[in-house]
Coordinates of N, CA and C in Angstrom, one line a residue:
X9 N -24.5 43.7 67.0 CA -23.1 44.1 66.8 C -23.1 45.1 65.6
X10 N -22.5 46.0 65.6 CA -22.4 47.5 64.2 C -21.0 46.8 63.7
X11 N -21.6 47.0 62.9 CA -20.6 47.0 61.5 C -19.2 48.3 61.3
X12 N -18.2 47.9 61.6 CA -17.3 49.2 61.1 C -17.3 49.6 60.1
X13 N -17.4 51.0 60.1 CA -17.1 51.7 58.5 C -15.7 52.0 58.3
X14 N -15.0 51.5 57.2 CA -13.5 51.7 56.7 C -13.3 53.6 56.7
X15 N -12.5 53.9 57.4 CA -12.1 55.5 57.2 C -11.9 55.6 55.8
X16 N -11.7 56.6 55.6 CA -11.9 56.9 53.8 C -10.0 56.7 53.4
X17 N -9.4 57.5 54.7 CA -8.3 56.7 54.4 C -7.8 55.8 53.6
X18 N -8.3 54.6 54.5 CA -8.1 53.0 54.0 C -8.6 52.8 53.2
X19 N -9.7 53.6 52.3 CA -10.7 53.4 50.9 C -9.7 53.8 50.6
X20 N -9.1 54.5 50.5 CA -8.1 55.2 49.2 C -7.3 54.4 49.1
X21 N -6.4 54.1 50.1 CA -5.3 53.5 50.5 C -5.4 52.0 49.3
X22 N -6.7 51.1 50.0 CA -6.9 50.1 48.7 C -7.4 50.7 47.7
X23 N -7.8 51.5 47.0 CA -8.2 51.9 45.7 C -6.1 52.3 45.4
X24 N -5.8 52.9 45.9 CA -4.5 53.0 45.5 C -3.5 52.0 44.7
X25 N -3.8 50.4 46.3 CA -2.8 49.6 45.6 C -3.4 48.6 44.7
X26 N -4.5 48.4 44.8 CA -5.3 47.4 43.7 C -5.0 48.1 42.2
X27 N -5.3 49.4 42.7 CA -4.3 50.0 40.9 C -3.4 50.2 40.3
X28 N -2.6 49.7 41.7 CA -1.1 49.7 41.5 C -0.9 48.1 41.1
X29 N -1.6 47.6 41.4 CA -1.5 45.8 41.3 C -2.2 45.6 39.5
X30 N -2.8 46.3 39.3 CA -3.8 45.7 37.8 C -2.7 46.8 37.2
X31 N -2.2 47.7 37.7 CA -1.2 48.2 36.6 C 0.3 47.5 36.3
X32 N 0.7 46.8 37.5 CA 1.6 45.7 37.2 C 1.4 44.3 36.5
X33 N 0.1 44.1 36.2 CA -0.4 43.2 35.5 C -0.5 43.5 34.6
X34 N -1.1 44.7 33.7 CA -0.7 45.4 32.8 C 0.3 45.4 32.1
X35 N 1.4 45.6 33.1 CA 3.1 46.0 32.5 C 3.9 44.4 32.2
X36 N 3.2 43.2 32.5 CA 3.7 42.3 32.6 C 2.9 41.8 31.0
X37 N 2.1 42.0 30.4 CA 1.3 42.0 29.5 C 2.2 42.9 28.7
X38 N 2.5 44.0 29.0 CA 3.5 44.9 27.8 C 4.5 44.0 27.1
X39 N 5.2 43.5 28.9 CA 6.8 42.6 29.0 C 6.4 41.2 27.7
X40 N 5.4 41.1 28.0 CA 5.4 40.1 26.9 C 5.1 40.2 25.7
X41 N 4.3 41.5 25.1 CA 4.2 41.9 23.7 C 5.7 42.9 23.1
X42 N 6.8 43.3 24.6 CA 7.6 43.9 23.2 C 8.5 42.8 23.1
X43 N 8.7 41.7 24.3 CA 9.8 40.3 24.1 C 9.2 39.6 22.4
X44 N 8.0 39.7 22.4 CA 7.9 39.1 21.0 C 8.4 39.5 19.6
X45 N 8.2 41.1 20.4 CA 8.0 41.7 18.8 C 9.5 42.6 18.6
X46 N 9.5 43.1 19.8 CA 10.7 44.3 19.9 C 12.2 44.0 20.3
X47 N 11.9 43.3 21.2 CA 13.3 42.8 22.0 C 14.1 42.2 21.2
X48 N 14.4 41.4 20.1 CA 14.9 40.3 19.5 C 15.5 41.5 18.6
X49 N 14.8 42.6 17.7 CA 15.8 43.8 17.0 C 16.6 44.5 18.0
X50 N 16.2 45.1 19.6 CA 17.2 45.5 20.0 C 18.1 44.8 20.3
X51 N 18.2 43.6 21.0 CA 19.4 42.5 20.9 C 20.3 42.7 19.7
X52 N 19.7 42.3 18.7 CA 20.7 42.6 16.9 C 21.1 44.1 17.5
X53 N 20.8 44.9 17.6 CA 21.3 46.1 17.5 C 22.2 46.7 18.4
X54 N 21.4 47.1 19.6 CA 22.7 47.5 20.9 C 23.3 46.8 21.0
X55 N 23.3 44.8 21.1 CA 24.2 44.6 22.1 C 24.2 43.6 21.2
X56 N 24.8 43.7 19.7 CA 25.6 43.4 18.8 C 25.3 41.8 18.8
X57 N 23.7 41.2 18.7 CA 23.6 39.8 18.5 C 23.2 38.9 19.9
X58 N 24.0 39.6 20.6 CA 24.0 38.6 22.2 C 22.2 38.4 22.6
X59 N 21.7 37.2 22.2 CA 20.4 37.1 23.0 C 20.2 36.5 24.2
X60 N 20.5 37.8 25.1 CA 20.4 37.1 26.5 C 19.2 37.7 27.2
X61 N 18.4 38.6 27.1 CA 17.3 38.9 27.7 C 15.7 38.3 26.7
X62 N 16.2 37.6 25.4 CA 15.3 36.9 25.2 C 14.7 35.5 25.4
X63 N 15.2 35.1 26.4 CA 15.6 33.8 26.8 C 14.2 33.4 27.5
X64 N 13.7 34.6 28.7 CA 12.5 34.5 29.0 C 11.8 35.1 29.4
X65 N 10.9 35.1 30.2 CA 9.5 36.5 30.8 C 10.8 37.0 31.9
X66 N 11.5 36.7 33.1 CA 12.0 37.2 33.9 C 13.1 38.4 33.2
X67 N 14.3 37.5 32.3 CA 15.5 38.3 31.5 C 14.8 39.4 31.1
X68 N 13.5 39.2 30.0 CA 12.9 40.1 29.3 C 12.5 41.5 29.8
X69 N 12.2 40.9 31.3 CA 11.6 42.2 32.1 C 12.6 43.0 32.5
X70 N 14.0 42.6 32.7 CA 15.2 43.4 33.3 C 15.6 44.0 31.8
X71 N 15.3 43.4 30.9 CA 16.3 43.7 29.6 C 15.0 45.1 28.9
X72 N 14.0 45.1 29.3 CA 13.1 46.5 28.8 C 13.6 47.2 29.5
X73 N 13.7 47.0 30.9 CA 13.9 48.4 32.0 C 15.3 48.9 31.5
X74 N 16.2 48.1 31.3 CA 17.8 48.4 30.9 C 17.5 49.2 29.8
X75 N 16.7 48.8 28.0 CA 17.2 49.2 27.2 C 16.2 50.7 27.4
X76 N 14.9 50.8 28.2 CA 14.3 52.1 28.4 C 15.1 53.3 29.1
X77 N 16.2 52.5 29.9 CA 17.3 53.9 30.4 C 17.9 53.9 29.5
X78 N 18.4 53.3 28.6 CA 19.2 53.7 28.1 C 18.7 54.6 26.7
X79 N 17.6 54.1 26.6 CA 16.8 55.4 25.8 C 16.3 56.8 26.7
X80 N 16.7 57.0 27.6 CA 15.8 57.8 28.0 C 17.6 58.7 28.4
X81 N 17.9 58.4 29.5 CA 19.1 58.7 30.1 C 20.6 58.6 28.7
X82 N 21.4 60.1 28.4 CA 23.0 59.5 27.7 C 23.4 59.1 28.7
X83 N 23.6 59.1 30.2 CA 24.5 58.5 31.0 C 24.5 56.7 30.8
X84 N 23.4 56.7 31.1 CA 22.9 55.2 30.8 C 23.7 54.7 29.1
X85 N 23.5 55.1 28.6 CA 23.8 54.9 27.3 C 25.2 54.8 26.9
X86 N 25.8 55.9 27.3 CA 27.3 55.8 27.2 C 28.1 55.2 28.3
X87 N 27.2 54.6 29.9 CA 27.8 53.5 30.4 C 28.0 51.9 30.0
X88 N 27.1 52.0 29.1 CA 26.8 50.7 28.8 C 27.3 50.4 27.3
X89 N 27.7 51.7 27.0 CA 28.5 51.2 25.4 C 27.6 51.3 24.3
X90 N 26.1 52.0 24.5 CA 25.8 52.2 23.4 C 24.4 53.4 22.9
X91 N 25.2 54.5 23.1 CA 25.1 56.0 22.9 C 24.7 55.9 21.8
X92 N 25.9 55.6 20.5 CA 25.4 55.6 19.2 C 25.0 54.7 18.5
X93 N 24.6 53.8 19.1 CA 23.8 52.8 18.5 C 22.8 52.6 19.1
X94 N 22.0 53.7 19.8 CA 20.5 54.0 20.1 C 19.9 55.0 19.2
X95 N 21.0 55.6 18.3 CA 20.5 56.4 17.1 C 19.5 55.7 15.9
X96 N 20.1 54.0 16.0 CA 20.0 53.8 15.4 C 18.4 53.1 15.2
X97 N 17.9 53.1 16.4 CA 16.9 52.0 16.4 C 15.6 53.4 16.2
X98 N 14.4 52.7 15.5 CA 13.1 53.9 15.3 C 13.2 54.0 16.8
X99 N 11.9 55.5 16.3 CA 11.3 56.3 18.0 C 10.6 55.8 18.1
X100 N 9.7 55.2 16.9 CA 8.6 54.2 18.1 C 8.4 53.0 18.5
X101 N 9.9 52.4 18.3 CA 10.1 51.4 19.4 C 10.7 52.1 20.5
X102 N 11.5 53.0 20.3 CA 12.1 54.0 21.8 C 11.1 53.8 22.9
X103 N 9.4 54.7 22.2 CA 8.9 54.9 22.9 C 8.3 53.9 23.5
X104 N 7.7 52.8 23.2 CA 7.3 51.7 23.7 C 8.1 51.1 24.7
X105 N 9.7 51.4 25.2 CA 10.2 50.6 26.1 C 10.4 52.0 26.8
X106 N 10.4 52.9 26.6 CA 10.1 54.2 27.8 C 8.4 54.3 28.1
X107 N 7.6 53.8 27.2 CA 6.3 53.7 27.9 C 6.3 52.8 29.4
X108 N 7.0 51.8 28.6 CA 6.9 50.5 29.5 C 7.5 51.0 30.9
X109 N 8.4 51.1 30.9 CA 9.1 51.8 32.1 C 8.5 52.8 32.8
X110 N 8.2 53.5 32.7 CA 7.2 54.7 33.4 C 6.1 54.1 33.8
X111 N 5.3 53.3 32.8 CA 4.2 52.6 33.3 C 4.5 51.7 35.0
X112 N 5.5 51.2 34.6 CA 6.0 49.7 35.9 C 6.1 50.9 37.2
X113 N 6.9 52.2 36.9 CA 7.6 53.1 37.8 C 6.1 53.8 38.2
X114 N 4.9 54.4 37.8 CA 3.5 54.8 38.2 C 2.9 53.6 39.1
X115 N 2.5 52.3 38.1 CA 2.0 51.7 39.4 C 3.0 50.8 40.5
X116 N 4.5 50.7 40.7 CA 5.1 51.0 41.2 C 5.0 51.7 43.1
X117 N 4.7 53.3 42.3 CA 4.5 54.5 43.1 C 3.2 54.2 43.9
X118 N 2.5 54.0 43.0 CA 0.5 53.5 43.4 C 0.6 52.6 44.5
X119 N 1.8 51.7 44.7 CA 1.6 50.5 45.5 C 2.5 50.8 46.7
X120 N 3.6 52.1 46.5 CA 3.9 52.4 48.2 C 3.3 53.6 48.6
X121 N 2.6 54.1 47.8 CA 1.9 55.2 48.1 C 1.0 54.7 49.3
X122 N 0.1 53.5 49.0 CA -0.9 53.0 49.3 C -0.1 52.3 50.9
X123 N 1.2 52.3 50.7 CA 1.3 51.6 52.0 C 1.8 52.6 53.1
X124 N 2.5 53.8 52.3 CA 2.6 55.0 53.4 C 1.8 55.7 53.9
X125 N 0.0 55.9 53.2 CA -0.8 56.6 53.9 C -1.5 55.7 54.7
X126 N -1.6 54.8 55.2 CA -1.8 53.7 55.6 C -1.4 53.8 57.2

């Protein structure tokens, strides 16, 4: 009996989403170094004390994606009430919760890419 050879396709296709998978492992490893370190000053700051996304790994992960639009996007910012009080926080916490975001949204992409050429 012969052995089938995978079309290169389907090589790609899993090299695609396995990268798209170790890069959401990745991003879940982020979610948990800025909840320690970062998340608890933006709480104090945008949203005036309320600690509700540091409660746990799931909150945490919705409350990076939120405060990364709203650094990234003024619409985002000025829907949510706090335009100028994203002046206030450094850029390189900024950038670390727009790293984080891009990163999730790349592999993300990696993992339907992998399922449309497929």
């Amino acid at each position: 009996m012969q052995l089938i050879d995978p079309s290169s396709i389907q090589v790609i296709s899993a090299y695609f989403f396995f990268g798209g998978c170790i890069g959401v492992f990745i991003w879940v490893g982020l979610v948990i170094y800025l909840k320690s370190k970062w998340l608890p000053l933006l709480e104090e700051t945008l949203d005036d004390g309320v600690k509700f996304y540091s409660l746990n790994i799931f909150l945490s992960a919705s409350g990076i994606l939120q405060y990364a639009t709203v650094f990234i996007w003024s619409f985002h910012a000025k829907r949510y009430g706090m335009f100028e009080k994203r002046q206030s926080v450094p850029k390189h916490i900024q950038k670390w919760f727009v790293f984080a975001f891009f990163w999730l949204m790349f592999s993300g992409a990696l993992i339907v890419i992998s399922a449309v050429i497929t």
